[in-house]
């Protein structure tokens, strides 16, 4: 995920955004853009949504990845899985902008641990 950026634009219309991006391209020709205009977008492992001018975020899961599965390695002890749970709970605290989204994520993670023993 090196050299990737996400930003929102509410400083004008699409033409002004295009002009802004062209200015960046003119200064650095190796910069590439993937422009997506929407009220909600996935970016890396986050789902960001604009609701009436307010940004909200939560954990994003790709729909093709099987749910309720742990990143499993045969030689890992159960202690490693408890470290995993701690790490993903910290990630949920950082990503979820609402308490409701955090609680849904926490329940999902608890079910994942219960499902996998």
PDB file of C-alpha atoms in Angstrom, residues 38-42 47-52 54-58:
ATOM      1  CA  UNK A  38     -19.503   8.267  -5.154  1.00  0.00           C
ATOM      2  CA  UNK A  39     -21.065   8.771  -1.754  1.00  0.00           C
ATOM      3  CA  UNK A  40     -19.343   5.620  -0.458  1.00  0.00           C
ATOM      4  CA  UNK A  41     -16.093   3.920  -1.429  1.00  0.00           C
ATOM      5  CA  UNK A  42     -13.920   1.059  -0.191  1.00  0.00           C
ATOM      6  CA  UNK A  47     -15.303   1.585   3.870  1.00  0.00           C
ATOM      7  CA  UNK A  48     -15.805   5.361   3.825  1.00  0.00           C
ATOM      8  CA  UNK A  49     -19.228   6.905   3.392  1.00  0.00           C
ATOM      9  CA  UNK A  50     -20.486  10.475   3.086  1.00  0.00           C
ATOM     10  CA  UNK A  51     -23.819  10.848   4.865  1.00  0.00           C
ATOM     11  CA  UNK A  52     -25.195  14.362   4.428  1.00  0.00           C
ATOM     12  CA  UNK A  54     -20.395  13.833   7.368  1.00  0.00           C
ATOM     13  CA  UNK A  55     -17.783  11.141   6.774  1.00  0.00           C
ATOM     14  CA  UNK A  56     -18.243   7.761   8.425  1.00  0.00           C
ATOM     15  CA  UNK A  57     -15.928   4.777   8.233  1.00  0.00           C
ATOM     16  CA  UNK A  58     -15.942   1.132   9.172  1.00  0.00           C
TER      17      UNK A  58
END
